[in-house]
Short mmCIF file of C-alpha atoms and ligand atoms in Angstrom, two decimals:
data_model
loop_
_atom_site.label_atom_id
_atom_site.label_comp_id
_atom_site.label_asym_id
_atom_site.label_seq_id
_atom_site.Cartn_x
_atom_site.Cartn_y
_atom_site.Cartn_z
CA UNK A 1 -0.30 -207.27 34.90
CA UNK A 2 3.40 -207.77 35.57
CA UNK A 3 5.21 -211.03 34.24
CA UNK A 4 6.49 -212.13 37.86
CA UNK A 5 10.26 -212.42 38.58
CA UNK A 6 11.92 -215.66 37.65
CA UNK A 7 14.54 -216.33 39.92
CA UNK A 8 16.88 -218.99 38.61
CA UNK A 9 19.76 -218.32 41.17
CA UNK A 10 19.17 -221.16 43.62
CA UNK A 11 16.69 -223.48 45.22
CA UNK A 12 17.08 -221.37 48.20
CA UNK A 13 14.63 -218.92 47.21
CA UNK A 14 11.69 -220.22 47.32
CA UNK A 15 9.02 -219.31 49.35
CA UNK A 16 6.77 -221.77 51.66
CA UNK A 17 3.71 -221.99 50.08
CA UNK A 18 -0.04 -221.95 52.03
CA UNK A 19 -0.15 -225.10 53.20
CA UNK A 20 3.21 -225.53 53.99
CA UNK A 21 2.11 -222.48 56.52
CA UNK A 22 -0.59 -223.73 57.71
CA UNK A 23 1.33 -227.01 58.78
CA UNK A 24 3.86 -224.58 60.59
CA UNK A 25 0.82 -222.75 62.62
CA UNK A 26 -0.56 -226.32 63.86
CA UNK A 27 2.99 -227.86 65.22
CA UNK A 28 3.21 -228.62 68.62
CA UNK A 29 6.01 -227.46 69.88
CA UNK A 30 7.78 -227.21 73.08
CA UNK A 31 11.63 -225.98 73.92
CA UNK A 32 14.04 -227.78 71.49
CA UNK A 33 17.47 -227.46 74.12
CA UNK A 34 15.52 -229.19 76.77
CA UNK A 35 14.89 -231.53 74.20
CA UNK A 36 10.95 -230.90 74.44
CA UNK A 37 9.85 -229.93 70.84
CA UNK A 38 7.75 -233.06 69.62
CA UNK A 39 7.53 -231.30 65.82
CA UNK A 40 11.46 -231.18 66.00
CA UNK A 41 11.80 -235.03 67.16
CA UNK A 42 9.07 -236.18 64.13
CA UNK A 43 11.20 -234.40 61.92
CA UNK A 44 14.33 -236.04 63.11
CA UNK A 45 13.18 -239.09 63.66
CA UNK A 46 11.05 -239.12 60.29
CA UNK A 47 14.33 -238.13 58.14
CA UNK A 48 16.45 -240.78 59.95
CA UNK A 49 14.11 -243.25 59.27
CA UNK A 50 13.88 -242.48 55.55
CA UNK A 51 17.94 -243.32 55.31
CA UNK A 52 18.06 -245.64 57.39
CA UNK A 53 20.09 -244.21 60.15
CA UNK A 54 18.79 -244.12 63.96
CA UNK A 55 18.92 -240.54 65.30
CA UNK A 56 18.65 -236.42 63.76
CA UNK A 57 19.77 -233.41 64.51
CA UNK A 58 17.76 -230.46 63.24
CA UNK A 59 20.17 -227.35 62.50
CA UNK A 60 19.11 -223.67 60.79
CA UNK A 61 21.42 -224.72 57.96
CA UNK A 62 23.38 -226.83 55.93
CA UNK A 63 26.92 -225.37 56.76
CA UNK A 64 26.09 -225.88 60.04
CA UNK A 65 25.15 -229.71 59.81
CA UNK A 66 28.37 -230.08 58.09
CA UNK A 67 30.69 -228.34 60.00
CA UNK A 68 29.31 -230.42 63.04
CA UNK A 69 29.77 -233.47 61.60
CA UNK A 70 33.29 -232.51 61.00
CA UNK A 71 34.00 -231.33 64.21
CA UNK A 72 32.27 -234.67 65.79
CA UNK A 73 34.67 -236.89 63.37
CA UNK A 74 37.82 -234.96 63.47
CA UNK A 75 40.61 -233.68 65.98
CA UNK A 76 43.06 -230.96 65.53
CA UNK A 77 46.15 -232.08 63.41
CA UNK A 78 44.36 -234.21 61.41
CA UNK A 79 42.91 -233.84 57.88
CA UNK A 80 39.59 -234.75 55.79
CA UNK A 81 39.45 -235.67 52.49
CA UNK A 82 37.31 -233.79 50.13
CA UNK A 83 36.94 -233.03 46.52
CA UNK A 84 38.35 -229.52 45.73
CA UNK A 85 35.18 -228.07 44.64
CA UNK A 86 33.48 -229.37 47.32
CA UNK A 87 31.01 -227.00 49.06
CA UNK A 88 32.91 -227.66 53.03
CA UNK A 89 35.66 -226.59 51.23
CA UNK A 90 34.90 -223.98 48.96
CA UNK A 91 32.42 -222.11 50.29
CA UNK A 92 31.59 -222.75 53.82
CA UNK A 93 34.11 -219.97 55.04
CA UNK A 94 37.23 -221.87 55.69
CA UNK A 95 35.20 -223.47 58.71
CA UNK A 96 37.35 -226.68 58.40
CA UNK A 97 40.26 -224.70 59.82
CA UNK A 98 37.88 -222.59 62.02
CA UNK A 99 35.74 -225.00 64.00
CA UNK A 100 38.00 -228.32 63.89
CA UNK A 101 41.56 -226.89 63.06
CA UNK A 102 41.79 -229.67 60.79
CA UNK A 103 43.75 -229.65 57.61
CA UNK A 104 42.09 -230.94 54.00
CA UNK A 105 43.07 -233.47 51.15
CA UNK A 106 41.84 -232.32 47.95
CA UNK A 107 40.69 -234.36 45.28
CA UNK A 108 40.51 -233.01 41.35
CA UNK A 109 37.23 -235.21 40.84
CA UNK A 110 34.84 -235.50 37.90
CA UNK A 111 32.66 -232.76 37.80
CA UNK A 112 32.70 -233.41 41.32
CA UNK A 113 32.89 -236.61 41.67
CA UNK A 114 35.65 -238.54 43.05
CA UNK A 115 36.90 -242.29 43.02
CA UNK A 116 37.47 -244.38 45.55
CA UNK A 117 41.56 -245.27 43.90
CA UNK A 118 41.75 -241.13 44.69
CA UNK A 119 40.81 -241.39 47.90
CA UNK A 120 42.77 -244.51 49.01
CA UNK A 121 45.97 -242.63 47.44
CA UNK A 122 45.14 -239.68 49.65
CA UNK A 123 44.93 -241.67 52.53
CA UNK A 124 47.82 -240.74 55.15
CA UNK A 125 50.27 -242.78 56.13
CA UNK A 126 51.03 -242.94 59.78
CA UNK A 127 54.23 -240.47 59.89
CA UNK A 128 54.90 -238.06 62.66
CA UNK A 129 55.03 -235.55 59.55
CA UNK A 130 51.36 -235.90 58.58
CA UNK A 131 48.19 -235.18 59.51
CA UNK A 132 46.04 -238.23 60.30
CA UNK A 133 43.45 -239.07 58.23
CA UNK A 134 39.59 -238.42 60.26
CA UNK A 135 37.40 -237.82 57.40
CA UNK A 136 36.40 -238.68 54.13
CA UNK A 137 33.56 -236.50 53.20
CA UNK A 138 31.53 -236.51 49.93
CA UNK A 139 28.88 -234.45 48.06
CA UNK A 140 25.71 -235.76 46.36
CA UNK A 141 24.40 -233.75 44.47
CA UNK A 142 27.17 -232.11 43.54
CA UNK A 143 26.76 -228.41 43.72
CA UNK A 144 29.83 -227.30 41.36
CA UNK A 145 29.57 -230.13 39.39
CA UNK A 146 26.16 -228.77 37.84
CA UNK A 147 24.23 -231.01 40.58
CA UNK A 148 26.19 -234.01 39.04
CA UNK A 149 24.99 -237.66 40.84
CA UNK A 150 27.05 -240.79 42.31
CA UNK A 151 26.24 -244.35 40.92
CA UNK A 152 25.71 -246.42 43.80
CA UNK A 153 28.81 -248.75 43.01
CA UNK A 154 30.98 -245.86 42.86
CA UNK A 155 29.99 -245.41 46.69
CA UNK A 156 30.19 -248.87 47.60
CA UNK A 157 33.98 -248.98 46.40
CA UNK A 158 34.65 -245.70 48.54
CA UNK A 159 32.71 -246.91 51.53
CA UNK A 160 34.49 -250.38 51.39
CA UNK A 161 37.89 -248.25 51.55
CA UNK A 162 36.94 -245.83 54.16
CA UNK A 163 35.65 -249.27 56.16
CA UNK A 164 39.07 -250.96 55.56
CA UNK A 165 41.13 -248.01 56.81
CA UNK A 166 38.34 -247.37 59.51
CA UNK A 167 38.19 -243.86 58.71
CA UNK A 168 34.29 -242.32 58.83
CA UNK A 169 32.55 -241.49 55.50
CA UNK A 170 30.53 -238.47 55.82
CA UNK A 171 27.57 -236.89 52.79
CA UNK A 172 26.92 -233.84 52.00
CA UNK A 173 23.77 -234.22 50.83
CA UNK A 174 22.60 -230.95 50.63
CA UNK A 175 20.63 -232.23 47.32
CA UNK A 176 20.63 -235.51 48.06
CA UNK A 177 16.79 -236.32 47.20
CA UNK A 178 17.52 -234.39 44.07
CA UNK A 179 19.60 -237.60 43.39
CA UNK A 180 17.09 -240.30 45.12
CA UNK A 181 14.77 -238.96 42.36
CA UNK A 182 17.13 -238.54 39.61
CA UNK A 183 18.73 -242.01 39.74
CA UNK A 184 16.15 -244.30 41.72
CA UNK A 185 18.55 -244.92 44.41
CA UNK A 186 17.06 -245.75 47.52
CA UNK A 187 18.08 -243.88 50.55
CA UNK A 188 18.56 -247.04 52.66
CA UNK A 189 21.76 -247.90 50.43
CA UNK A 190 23.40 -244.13 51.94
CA UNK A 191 22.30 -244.71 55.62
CA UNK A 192 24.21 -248.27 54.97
CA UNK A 193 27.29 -246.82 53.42
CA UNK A 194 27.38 -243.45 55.04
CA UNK A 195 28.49 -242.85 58.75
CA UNK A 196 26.65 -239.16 58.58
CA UNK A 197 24.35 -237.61 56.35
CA UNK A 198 23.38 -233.32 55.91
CA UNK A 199 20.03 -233.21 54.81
CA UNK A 200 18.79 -229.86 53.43
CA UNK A 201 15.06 -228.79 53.86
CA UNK A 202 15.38 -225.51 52.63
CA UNK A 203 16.92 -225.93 48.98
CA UNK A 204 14.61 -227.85 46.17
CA UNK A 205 12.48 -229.25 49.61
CA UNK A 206 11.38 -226.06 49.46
CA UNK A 207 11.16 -225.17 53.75
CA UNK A 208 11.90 -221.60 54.61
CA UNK A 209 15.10 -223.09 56.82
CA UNK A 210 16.43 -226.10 58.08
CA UNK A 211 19.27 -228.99 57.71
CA UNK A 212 19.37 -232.35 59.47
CA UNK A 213 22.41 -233.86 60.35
CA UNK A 214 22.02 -237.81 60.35
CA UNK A 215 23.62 -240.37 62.23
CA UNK A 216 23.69 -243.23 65.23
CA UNK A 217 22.41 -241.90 68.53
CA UNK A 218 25.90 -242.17 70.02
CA UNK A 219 27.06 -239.55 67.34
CA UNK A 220 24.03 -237.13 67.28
CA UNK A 221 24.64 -237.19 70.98
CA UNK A 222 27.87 -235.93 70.98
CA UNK A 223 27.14 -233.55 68.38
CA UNK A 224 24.04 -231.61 70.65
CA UNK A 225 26.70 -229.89 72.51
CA UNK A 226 28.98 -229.03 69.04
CA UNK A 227 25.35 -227.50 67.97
CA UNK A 228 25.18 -225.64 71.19
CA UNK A 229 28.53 -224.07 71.43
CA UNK A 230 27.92 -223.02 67.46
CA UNK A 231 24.91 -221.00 68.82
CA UNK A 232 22.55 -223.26 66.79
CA UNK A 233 20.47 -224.74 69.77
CA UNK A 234 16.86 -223.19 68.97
CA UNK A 235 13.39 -223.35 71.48
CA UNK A 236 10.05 -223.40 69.83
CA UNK A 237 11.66 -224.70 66.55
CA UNK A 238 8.98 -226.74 65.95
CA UNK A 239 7.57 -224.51 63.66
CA UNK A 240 10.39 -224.97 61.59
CA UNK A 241 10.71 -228.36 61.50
CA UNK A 242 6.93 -228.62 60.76
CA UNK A 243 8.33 -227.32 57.31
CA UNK A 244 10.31 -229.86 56.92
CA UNK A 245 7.81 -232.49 57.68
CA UNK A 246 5.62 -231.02 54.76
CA UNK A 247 8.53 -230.67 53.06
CA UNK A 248 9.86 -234.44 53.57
CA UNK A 249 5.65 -235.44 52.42
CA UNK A 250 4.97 -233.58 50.01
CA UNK A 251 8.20 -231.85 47.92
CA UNK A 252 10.23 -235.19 47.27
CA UNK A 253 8.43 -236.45 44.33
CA UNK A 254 7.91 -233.25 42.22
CA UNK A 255 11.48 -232.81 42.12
CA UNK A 256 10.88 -234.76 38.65
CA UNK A 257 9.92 -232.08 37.55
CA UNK A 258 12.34 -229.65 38.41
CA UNK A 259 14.65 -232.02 36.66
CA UNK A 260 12.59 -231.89 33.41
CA UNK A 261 12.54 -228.50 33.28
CA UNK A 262 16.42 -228.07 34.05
CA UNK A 263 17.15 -230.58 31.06
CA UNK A 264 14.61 -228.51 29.15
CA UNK A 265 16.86 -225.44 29.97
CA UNK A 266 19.62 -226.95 29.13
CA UNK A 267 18.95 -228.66 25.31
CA UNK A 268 18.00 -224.68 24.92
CA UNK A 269 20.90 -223.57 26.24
CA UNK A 270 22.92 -225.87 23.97
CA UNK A 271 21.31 -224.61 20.50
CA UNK A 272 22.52 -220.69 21.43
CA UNK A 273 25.25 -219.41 19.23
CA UNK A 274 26.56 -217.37 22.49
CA UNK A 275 26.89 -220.75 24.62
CA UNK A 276 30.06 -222.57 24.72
CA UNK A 277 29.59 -225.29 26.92
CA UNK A 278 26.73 -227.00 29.26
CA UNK A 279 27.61 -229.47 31.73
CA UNK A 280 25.35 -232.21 31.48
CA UNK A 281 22.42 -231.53 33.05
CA UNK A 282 21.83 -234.17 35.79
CA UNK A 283 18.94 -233.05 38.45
CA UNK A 284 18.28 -229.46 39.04
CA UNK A 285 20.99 -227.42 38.41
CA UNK A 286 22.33 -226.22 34.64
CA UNK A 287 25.85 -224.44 34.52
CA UNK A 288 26.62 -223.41 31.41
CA UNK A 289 30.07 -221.67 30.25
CA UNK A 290 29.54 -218.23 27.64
CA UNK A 291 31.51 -217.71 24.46
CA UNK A 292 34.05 -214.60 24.96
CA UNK A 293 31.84 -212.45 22.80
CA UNK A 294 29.03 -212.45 25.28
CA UNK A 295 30.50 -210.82 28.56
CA UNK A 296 28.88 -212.84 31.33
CA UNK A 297 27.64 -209.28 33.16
CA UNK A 298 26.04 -208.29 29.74
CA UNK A 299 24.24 -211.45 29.47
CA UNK A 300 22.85 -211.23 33.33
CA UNK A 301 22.03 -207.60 32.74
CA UNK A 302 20.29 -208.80 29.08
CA UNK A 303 18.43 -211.28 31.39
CA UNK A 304 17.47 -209.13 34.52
CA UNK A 305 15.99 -206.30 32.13
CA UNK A 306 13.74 -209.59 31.59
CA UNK A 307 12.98 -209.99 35.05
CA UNK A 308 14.67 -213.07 34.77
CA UNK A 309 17.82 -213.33 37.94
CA UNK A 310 20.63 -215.86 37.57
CA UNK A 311 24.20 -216.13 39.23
CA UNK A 312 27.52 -215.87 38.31
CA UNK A 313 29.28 -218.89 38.29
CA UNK A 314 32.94 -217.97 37.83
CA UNK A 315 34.58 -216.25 34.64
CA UNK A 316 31.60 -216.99 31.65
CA UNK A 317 30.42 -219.52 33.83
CA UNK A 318 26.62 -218.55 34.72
CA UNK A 319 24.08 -221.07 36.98
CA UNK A 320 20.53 -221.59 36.23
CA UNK A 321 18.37 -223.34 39.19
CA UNK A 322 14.97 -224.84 38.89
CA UNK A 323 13.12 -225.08 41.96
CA UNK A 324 9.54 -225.00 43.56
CA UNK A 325 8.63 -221.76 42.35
CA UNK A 326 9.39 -222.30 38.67
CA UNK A 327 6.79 -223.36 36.50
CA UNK A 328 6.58 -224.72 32.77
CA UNK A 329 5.37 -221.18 31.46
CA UNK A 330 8.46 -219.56 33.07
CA UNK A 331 10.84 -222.09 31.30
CA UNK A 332 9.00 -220.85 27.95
CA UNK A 333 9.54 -217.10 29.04
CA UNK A 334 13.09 -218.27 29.75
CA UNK A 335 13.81 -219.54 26.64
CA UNK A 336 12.15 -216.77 24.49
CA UNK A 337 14.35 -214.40 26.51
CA UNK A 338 17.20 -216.94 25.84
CA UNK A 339 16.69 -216.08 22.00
CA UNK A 340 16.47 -212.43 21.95
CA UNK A 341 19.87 -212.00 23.74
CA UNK A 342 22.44 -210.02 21.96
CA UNK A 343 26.24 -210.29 22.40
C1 LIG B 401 26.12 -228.73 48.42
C2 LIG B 401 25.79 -227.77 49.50
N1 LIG B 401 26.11 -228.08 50.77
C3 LIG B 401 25.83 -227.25 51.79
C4 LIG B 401 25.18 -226.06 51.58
C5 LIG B 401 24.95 -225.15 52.74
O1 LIG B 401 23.63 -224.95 53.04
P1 LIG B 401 23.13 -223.63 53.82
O2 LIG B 401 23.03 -222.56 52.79
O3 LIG B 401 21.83 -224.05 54.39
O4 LIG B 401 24.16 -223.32 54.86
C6 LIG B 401 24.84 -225.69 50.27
C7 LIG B 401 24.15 -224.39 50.03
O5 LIG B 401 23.85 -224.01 48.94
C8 LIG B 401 25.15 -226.56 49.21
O6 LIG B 401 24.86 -226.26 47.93
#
């Protein structure tokens, strides 16, 4: 029989498994936009809870949780703060500009990461010049960082500036059990320093689809008619968010494991004479830079003829993702693969 495909590009990929199904075949459901989907409101009421926060707002995707929240905190002519790798910014089409003609701040961070003395210094001053300050948004797990995490004091000292300026602290937190697991954190401490929170089902949760946006009930109220105008207000999506209840019960712990295997990945990684650089592997994701003599097409191509898939991660830069659907005897194919490569 066939070795099957090992798909390393992202946590996106996987597939829901059986029960996971079978959960989505039971949900009630009802029609979301006349707020009548009781699988939708345990999901959002469920992941609220969980941080701390009172009221959700289930969306098909990340981007769009974030790019509500940004158009619910922002007005035209004024400006959010992000870090410059920072997945609103880099990859989420330009959507600042787009959906809340706001301008952006950007941070150099640390692998991602950012400190609250860089974000009081990009603060605006009140000047008929500038753009006002609306947002401060941040990204846990960091994505581009090589799924890099926040200690908690770091995000009290950025909370406690975005409180003094009263400007509203938003989270990406596309990943952000990846970090609950990986650090202990409790996800109390983000509903309590965070205004708004993106939740992703759909990446190392493992749900076919699904984001919730987190908040107070004032703000998820206003943001049911940014949802609507974006096209995202869904009916019987019920049977979506009954994904994300399995997901929420039964995917949270095992991410352990993904992170094992990613650091697994990595110390491999590290010993290959063709490897310049891996970033410190953190959670779930391992980006790792190549040495010049090992084109980064020739090693994907080396890879693929494996039936291993990863992704491209900028020049020699290449991203391995553990997910779900990875298991310990496809890290061992990995790295056998990993040794046979020739530059
Ligand atoms: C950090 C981060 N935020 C947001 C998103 C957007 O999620 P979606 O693909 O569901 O739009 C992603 C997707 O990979 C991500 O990595």
């Amino acid at each position: 029989m066939m070795n099957p495909l090992i798909d390393l590009r992202s946590d996106t990929v996987t597939r829901p498994t059986p029960a996971m199904l079978e959960m989505m075949f039971q949900a009630p459901v009802g029609d979301d936009v006349y707020e009548e989907d009781p699988t939708v409101r345990a999901l959002e009421n469920e992941a609220a809870a969980r941080f701390g926060l009172e009221a959700g707002l289930f969306c098909p995707s990340g981007t769009m949780t974030n790019q509500i929240a940004i158009k619910a905190h922002t007005e035209p002519l004024s400006e959010v703060i992000c870090e410059q790798t920072s997945h609103i910014y880099l990859w989420e089409v330009g959507g600042i500009a787009f959906h809340s003609g706001a301008s952006v701040a950007l941070l150099a961070g640390e692998r991602g990461r950012v400190t609250a003395a860089q974000v009081e210094a990009a603060i605006r001053p009140v000047n008929v010049h500038y753009p006002t300050t609306s947002l401060i948004s941040l990204e846990n797990t960091h994505n581009r960082g090589g799924g890099s995490c926040y200690a908690l004091p770091e995000l009290e000292a950025i909370a406690e500036v975005a409180q003094r300026h009263q400007i509203p602290l938003h989270l990406d937190g596309a990943r952000i059990f990846n970090a609950l697991v990986a650090t202990g954190q409790p996800a109390t401490e983000y509903g309590r320093l965070f205004d708004t929170i993106s939740v992703c089902l759909s990446k190392g949760l493992g749900a076919p689809v699904g984001s919730v946006l987190l908040g107070s009930k004032a703000f998820i109220q206003k943001t049911k008619r940014i949802r609507k105008v974006m096209g995202g207000g869904m009916r019987q999506a019920g049977y979506l968010a009954a994904a994300g209840l399995y997901a929420l019960e039964n995917n949270v712990d095992r991410l352990a494991d993904d992170h094992r295997r990613a650091r697994q990945l990595g110390k491999k990684l590290a010993q290959q004479p063709y490897v310049a650089e891996v970033l410190p592997v953190e959670t779930n994701l391992v980006i790792f830079r190549l040495k010049p003599e090992m084109p980064a097409e020739k090693f994907l191509a080396q890879l693929e003829e494996q039936g291993i898939k990863a992704s491209s991660f900028g020049p020699q830069m290449i991203r391995f993702v553990t997910h779900l659907d990875v298991t310990d005897e496809m890290i061992a194919r990995v790295e056998s693969a990993m040794q046979q490569l020739s530059s």
